Short mmCIF file of C-alpha atoms and ligand atoms in Angstrom, two decimals:
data_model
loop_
_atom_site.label_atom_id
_atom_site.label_comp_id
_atom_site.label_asym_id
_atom_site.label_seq_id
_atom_site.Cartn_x
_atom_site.Cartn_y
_atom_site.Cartn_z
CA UNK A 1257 6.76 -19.54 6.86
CA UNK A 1258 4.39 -21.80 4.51
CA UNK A 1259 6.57 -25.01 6.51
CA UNK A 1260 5.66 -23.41 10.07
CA UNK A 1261 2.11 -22.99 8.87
CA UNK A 1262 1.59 -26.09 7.77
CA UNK A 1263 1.62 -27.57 11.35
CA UNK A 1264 -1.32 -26.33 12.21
CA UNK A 1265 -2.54 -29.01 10.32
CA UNK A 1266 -1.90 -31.89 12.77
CA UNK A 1267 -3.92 -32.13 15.59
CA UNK A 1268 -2.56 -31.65 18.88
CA UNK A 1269 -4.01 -31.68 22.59
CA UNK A 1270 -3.57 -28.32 24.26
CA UNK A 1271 -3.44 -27.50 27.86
CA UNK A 1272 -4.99 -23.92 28.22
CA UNK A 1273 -4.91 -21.95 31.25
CA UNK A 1274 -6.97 -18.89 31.50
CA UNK A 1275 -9.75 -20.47 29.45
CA UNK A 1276 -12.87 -18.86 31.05
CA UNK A 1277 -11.29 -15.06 30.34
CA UNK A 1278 -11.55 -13.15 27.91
CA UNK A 1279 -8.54 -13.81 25.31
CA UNK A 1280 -8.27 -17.47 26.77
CA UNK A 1281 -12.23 -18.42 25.61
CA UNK A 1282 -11.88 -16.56 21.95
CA UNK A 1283 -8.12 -18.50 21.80
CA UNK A 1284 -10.23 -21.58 22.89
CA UNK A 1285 -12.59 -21.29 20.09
CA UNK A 1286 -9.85 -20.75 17.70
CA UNK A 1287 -7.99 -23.93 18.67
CA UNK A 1288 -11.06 -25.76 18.52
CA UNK A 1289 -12.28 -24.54 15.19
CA UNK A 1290 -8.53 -25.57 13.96
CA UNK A 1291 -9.08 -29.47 15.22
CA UNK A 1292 -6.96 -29.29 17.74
CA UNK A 1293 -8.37 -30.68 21.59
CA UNK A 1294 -8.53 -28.27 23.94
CA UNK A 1295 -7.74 -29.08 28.08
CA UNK A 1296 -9.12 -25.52 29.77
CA UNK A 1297 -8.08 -25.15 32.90
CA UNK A 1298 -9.40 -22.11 35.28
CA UNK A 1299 -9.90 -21.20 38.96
CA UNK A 1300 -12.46 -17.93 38.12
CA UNK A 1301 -10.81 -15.47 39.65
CA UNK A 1302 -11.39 -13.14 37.06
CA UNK A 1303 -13.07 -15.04 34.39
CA UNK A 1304 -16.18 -15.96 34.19
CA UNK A 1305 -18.26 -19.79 33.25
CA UNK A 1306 -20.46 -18.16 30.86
CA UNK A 1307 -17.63 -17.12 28.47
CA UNK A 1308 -17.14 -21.34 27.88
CA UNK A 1309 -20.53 -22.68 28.40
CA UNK A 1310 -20.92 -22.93 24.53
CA UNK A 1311 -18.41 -25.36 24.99
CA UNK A 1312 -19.63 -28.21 27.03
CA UNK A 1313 -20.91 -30.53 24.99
CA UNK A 1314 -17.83 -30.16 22.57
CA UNK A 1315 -16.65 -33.42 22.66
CA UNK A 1316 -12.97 -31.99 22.18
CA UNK A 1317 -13.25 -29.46 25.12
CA UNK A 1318 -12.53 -30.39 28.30
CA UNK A 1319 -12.48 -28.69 31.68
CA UNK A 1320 -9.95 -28.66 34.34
CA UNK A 1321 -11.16 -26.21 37.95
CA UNK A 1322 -7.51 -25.74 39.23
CA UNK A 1323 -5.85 -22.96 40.17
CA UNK A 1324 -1.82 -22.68 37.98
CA UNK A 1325 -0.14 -21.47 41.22
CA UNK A 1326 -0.54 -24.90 42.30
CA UNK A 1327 1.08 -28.08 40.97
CA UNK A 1328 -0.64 -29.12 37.65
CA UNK A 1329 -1.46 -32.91 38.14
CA UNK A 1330 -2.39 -33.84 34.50
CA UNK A 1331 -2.52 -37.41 33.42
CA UNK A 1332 -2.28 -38.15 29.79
CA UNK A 1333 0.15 -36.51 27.25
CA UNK A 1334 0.07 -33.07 26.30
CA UNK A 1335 1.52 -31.28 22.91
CA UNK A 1336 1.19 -27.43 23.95
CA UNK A 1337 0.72 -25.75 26.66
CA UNK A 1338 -0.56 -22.07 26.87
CA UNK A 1339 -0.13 -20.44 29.72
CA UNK A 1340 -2.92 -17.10 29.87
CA UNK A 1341 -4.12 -17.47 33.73
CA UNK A 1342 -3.47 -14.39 35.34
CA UNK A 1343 -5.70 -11.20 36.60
CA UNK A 1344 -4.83 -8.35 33.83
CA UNK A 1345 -7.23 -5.58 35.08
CA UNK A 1346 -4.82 -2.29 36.48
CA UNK A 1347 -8.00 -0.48 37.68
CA UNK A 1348 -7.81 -0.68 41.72
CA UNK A 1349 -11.11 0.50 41.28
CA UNK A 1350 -12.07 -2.68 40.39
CA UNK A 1351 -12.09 -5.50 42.75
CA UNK A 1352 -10.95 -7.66 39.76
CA UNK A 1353 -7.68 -5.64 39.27
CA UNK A 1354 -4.55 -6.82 40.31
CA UNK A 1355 -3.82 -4.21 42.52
CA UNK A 1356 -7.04 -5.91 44.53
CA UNK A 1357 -5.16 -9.46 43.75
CA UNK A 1358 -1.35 -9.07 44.33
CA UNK A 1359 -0.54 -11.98 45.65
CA UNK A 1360 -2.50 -14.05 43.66
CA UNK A 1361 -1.06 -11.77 40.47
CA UNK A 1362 2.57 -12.58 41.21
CA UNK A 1363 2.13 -16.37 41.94
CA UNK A 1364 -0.41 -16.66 38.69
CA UNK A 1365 3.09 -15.09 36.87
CA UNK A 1366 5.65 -16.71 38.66
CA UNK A 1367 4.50 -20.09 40.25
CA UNK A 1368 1.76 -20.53 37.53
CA UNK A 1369 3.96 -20.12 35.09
CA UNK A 1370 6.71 -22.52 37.37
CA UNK A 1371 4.42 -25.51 37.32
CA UNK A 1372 2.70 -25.22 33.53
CA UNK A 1373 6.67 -24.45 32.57
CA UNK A 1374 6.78 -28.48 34.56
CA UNK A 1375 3.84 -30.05 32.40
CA UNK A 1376 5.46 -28.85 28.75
CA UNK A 1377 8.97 -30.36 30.53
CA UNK A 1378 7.01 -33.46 31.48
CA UNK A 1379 5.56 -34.13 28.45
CA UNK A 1380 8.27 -33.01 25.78
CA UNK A 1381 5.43 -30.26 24.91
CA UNK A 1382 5.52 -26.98 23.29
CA UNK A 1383 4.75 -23.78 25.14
CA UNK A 1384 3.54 -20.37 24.72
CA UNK A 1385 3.33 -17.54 27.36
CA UNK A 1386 1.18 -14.71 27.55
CA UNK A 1387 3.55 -11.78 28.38
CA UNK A 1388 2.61 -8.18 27.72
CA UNK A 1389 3.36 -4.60 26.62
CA UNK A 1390 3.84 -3.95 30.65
CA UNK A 1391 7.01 -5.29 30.49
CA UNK A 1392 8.17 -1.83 29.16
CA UNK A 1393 6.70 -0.05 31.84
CA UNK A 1394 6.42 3.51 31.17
CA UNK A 1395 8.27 3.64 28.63
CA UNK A 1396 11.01 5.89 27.39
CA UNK A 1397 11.24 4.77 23.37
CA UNK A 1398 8.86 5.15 21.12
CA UNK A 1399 7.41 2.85 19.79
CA UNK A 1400 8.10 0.48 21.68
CA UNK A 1401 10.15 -3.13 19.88
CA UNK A 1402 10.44 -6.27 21.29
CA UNK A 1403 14.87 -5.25 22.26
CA UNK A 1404 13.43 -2.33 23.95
CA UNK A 1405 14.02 -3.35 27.89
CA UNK A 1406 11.47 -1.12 29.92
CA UNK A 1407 11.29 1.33 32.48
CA UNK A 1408 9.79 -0.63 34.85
CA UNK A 1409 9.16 0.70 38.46
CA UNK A 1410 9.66 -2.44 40.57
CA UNK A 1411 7.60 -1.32 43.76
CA UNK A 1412 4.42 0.81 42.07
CA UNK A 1413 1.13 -0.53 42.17
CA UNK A 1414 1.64 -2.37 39.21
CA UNK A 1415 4.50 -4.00 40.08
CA UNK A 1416 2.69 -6.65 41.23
CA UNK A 1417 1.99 -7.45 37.56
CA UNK A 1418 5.18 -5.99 35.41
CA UNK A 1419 7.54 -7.78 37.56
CA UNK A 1420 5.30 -11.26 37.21
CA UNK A 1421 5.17 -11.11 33.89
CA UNK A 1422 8.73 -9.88 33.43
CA UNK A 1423 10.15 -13.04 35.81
CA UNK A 1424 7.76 -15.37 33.70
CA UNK A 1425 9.76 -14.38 30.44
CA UNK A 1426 12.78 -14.49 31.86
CA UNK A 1427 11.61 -18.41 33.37
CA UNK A 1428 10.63 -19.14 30.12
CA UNK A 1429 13.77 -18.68 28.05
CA UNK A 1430 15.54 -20.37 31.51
CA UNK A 1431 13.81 -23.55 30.44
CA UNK A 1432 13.80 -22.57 26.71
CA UNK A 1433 17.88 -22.56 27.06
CA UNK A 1434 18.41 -25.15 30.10
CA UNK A 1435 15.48 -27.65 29.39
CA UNK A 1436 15.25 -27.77 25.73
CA UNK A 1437 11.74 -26.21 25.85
CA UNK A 1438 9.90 -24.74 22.56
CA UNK A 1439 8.71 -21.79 23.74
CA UNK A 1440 7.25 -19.04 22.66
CA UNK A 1441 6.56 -15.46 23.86
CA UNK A 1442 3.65 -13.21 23.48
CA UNK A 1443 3.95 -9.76 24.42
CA UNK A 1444 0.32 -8.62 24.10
CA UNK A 1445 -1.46 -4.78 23.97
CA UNK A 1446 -4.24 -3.26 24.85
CA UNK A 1447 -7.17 -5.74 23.03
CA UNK A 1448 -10.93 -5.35 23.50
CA UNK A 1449 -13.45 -6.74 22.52
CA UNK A 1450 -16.94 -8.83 23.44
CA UNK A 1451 -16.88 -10.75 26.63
CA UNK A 1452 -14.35 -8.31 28.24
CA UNK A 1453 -16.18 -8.16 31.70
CA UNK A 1454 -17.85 -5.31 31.65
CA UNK A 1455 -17.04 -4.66 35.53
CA UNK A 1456 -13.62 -5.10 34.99
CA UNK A 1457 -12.46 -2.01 35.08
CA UNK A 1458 -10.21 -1.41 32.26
CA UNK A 1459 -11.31 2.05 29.71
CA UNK A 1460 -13.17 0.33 26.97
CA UNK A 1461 -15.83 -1.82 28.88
CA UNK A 1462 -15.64 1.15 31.49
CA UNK A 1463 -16.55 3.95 29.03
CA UNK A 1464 -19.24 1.80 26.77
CA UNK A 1465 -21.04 0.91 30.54
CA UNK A 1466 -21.14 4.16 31.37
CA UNK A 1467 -22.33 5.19 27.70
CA UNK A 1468 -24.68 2.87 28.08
CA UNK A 1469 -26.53 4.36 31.09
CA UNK A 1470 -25.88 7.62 29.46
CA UNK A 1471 -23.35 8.96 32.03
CA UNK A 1472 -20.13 11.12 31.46
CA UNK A 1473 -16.90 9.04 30.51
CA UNK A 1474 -14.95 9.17 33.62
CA UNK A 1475 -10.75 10.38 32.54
CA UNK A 1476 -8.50 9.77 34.45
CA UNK A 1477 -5.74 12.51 34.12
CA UNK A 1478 -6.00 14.78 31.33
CA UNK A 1479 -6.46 12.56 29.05
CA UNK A 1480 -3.74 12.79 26.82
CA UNK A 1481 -1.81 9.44 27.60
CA UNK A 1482 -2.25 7.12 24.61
CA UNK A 1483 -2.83 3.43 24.12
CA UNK A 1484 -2.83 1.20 21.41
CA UNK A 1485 -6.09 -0.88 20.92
CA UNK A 1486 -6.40 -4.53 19.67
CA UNK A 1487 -9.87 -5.91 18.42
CA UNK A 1488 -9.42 -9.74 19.65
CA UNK A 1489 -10.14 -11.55 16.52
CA UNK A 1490 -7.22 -9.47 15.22
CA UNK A 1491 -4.94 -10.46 17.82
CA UNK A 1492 -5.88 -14.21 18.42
CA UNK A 1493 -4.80 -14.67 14.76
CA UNK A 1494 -1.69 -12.96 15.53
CA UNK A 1495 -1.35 -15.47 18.75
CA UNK A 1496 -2.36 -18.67 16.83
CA UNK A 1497 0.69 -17.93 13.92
CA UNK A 1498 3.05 -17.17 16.23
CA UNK A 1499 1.68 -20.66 18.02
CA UNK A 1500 2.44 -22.60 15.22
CA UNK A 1501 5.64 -20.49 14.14
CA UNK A 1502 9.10 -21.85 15.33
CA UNK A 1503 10.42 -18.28 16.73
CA UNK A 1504 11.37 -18.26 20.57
CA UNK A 1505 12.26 -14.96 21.53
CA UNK A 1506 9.62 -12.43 22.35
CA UNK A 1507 6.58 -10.88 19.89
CA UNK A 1508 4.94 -8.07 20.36
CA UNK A 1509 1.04 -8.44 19.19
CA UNK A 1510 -1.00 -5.20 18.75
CA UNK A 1511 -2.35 -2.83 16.59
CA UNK A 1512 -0.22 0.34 16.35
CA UNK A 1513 -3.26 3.11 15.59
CA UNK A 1514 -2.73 5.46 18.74
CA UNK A 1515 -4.99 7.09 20.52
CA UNK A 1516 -5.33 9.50 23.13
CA UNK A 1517 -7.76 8.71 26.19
CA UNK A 1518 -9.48 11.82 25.35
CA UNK A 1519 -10.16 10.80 21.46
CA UNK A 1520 -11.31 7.51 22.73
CA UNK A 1521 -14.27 8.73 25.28
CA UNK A 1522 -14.84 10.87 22.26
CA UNK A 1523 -15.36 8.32 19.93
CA UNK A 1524 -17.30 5.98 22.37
CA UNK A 1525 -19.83 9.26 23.03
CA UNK A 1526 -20.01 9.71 18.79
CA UNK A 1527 -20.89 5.66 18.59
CA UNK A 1528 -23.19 5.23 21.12
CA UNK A 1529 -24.55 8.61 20.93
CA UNK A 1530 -24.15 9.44 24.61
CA UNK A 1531 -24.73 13.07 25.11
CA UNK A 1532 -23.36 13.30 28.59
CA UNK A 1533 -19.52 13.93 27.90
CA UNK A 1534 -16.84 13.48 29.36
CA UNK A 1535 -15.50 14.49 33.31
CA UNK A 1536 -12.22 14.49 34.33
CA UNK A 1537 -11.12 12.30 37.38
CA UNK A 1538 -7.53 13.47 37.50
CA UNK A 1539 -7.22 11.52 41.11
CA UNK A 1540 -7.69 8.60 39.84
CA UNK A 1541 -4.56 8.57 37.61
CA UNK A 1542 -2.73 6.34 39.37
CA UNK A 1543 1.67 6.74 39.62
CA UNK A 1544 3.19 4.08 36.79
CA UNK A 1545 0.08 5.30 34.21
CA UNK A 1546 2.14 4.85 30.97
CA UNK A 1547 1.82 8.32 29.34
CA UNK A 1548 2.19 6.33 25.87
CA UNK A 1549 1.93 2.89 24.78
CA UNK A 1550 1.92 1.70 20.74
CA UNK A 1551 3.23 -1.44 19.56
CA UNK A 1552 6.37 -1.38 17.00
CA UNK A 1553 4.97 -4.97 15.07
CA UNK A 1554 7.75 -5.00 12.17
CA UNK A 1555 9.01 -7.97 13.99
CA UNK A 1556 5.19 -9.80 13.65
CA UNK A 1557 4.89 -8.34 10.25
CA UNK A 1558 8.07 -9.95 8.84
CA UNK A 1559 8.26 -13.20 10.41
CA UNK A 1560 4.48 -14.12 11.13
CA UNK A 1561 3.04 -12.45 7.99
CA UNK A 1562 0.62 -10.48 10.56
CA UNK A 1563 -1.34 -7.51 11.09
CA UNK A 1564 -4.36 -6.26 12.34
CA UNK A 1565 -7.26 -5.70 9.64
CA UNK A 1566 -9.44 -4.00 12.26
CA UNK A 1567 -9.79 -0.28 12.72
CA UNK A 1568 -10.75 0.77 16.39
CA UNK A 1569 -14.01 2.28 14.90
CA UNK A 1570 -15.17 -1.36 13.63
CA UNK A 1571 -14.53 -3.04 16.57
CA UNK A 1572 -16.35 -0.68 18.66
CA UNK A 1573 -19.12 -1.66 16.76
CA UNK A 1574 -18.35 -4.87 16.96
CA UNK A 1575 -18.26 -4.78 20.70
CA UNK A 1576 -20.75 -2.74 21.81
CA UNK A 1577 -23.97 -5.10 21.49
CA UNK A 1578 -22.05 -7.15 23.77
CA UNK A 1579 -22.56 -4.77 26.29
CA UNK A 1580 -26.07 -3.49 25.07
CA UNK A 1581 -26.76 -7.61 26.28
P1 NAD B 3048 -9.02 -12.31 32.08
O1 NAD B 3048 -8.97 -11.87 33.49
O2 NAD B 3048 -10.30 -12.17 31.33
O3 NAD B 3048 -8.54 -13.81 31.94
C1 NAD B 3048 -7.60 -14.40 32.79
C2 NAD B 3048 -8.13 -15.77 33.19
O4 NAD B 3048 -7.16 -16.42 34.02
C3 NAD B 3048 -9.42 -15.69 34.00
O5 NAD B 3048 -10.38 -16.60 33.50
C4 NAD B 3048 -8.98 -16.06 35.42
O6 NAD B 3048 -10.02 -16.65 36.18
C5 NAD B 3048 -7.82 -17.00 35.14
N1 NAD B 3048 -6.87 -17.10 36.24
C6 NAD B 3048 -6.22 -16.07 36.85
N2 NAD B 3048 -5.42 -16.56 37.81
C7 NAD B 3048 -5.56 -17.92 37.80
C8 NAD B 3048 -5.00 -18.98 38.54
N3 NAD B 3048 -4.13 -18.76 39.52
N4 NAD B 3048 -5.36 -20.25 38.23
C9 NAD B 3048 -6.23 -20.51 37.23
N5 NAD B 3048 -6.81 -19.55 36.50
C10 NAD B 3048 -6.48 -18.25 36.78
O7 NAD B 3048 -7.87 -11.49 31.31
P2 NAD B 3048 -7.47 -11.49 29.77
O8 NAD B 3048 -7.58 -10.10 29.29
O9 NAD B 3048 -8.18 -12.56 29.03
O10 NAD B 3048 -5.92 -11.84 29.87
C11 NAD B 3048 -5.42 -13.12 29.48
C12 NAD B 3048 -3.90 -13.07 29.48
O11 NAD B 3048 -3.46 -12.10 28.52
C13 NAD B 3048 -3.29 -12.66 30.80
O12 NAD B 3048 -2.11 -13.41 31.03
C14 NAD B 3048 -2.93 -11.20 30.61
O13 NAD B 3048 -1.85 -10.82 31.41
C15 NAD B 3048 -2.59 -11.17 29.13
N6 NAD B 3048 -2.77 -9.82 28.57
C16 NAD B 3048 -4.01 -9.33 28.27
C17 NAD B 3048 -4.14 -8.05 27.73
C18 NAD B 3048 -5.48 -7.47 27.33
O14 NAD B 3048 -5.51 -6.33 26.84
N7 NAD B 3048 -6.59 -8.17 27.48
C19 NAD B 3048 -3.00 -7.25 27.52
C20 NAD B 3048 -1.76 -7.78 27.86
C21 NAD B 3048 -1.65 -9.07 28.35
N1 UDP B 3049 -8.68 5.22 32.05
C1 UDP B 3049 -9.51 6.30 32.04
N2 UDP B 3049 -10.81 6.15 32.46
C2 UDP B 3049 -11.31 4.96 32.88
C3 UDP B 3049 -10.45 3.84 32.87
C4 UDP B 3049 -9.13 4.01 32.46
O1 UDP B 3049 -9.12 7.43 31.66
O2 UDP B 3049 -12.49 4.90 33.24
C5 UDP B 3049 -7.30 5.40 31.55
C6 UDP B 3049 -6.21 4.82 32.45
O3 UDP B 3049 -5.81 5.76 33.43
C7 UDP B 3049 -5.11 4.53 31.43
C8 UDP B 3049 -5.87 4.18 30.16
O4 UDP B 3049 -7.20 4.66 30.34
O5 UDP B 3049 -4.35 5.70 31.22
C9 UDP B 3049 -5.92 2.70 29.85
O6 UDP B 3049 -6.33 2.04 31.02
P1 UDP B 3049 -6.65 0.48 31.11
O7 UDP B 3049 -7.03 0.22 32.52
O8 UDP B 3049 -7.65 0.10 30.08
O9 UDP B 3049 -5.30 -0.29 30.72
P2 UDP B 3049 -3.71 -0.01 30.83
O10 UDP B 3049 -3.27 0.22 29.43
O11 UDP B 3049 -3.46 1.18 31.68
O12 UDP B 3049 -3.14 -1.26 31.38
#
């Protein structure tokens, strides 16, 4: 542990894709404040310039306008590459969900992760995916571990996404095992927290808009499916040892406090002290909803020294004058 720590040290030059979203500019940020030089490379599909324009005159940031499902032409050597481009919204309310972006969500997962799988062969570099908890689907244990293999519904609207992010894995250790590759994987949860896009659809930014302008928090169902949330300063740390770890197969990152939809809106009303309650949408509860999703993180715990330190409460508070701005 203290000997895969201890690499963080050195100072490598990482190619990240997905750095003008959400988890790819805070992972930015953290690479940067480690020493390491950071190559971003987006095509703002879903992110957004603002969340990197702090970063500009860094002299150890660099930008790359490319989109991943396209071959990666990069010049000089490379150490790491982490691959993060891809639309992660499952509203279809939201234009920004991949339900709106299905094509471009399966080639982000499959060819993206084809050709930056190319540059780390290229260049004898490292890699890390971001994978997810989707990969269980709706999911029949509980909770779920990284040798728990999904229930998965390969044709549902979020196929589109699952079965990406599932065939990216399963590239990954195919180049991992054939290639010689040091991969790792990262099968993140549910995470929040400021510069989410607040029109992006998913419930946190959806319920603290709508708090915000005083409205009802909109549930979809009854309510009672659960998720697991993630404040991101708790999971980039999680990311960034697992980084610098030497452990190949996959991870899950999360925080394991469940909630229920229901106790979230309710939480969200108490913090921002909306007065409008809550309404019930059950129609737009779309087929493949997981009815419950927590994180089993023994396996992060043991070998990465990790958990979260933030409860859900605190990082509400944390978020929310993001979205007061
Ligand atoms: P995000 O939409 O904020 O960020 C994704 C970034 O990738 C955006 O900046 C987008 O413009 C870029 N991108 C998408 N397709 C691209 C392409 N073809 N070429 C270049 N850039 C492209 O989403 P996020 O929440 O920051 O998610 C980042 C990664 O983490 C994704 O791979 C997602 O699947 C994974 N993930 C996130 C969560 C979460 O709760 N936030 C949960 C599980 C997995
Ligand atoms: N959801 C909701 N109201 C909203 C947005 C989402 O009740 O305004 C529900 C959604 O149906 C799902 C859960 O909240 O059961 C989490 O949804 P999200 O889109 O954040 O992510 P998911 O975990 O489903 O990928």
């Amino acid at each position: 542990m203290d000997d895969q720590i201890k690499e963080s040290e050195a100072t490598m030059r990482i190619l990240l894709t997905g750095a003008a979203g959400f988890l790819g500019s805070h992972f930015a940020d953290r690479l940067l404040a480690e020493g390491h030089m950071v190559i971003g490379m987006d095509n703002f599909i879903t992110g957004n310039r603002e969340n990197i324009v702090h970063l500009n005159e860094n002299p150890n940031f660099s930008f790359i306008f490319h989109d991943v499902s396209n071959f990666i032409q990069v010049t000089s050597p490379i150490d790491y590459v982490v691959h993060f481009a891809s639309p992660a919204s499952p509203n279809p309310a939201s234009p920004l969900g991949y339900p709106n972006l299905p094509i471009q969500t399966l080639k982000a997962g499959a060819l993206g992760t084809h050709n930056t799988l190319g540059v780390a062969r290229a260049f004898k570099s490292k890699f890390l995916l971001a994978s997810t908890s989707e990969i269980y689907g709706d999911p029949l244990e509980h909770p779920q571990k990284e040798t728990y293999r999904g229930n998965v519904d390969p044709l549902g609207p979020r196929s589109v996404y699952d079965e990406a992010k599932r065939f990216a894995e399963a590239l990954t250790m195919a180049y991992h095992r054939f290639h010689n590759i040091d991969t790792r994987i990262v099968r993140i949860f549910n995470t929040y927290g400021p510069r989410m896009r607040i029109d992006d659809g998913r419930v946190i930014p959806n319920f603290l808009l709508q708090a915000m302008h005083g409205e009802p928090l909109t549930i979809y169902g009854d309510g009672y499916q659960t998720r697991s949330f993630c404040y991101v300063d708790d999971l980039i740390e999680g990311i960034y040892r697992l980084m610098m770890s030497d452990y190949h197969a996959p991870v899950n990152i999360g925080n394991p406090a469940e909630i229920s939809i229901r106790e979230l809106a309710n939480l969200v009303n108490e913090l921002t002290g909306n007065p409008s309650g809550i309404i019930e949408q059950a129609e737009k509860r779309h087929s493949n909803d997981p009815q419950r999703r927590q994180p089993d993180i023994t396996l992060a715990r043991s070998i990465l020294g990790w958990e979260p330190k933030t409860s859900l409460r605190e990082g509400l508070l944390l978020t929310i004058p993001h979205f007061k701005k």
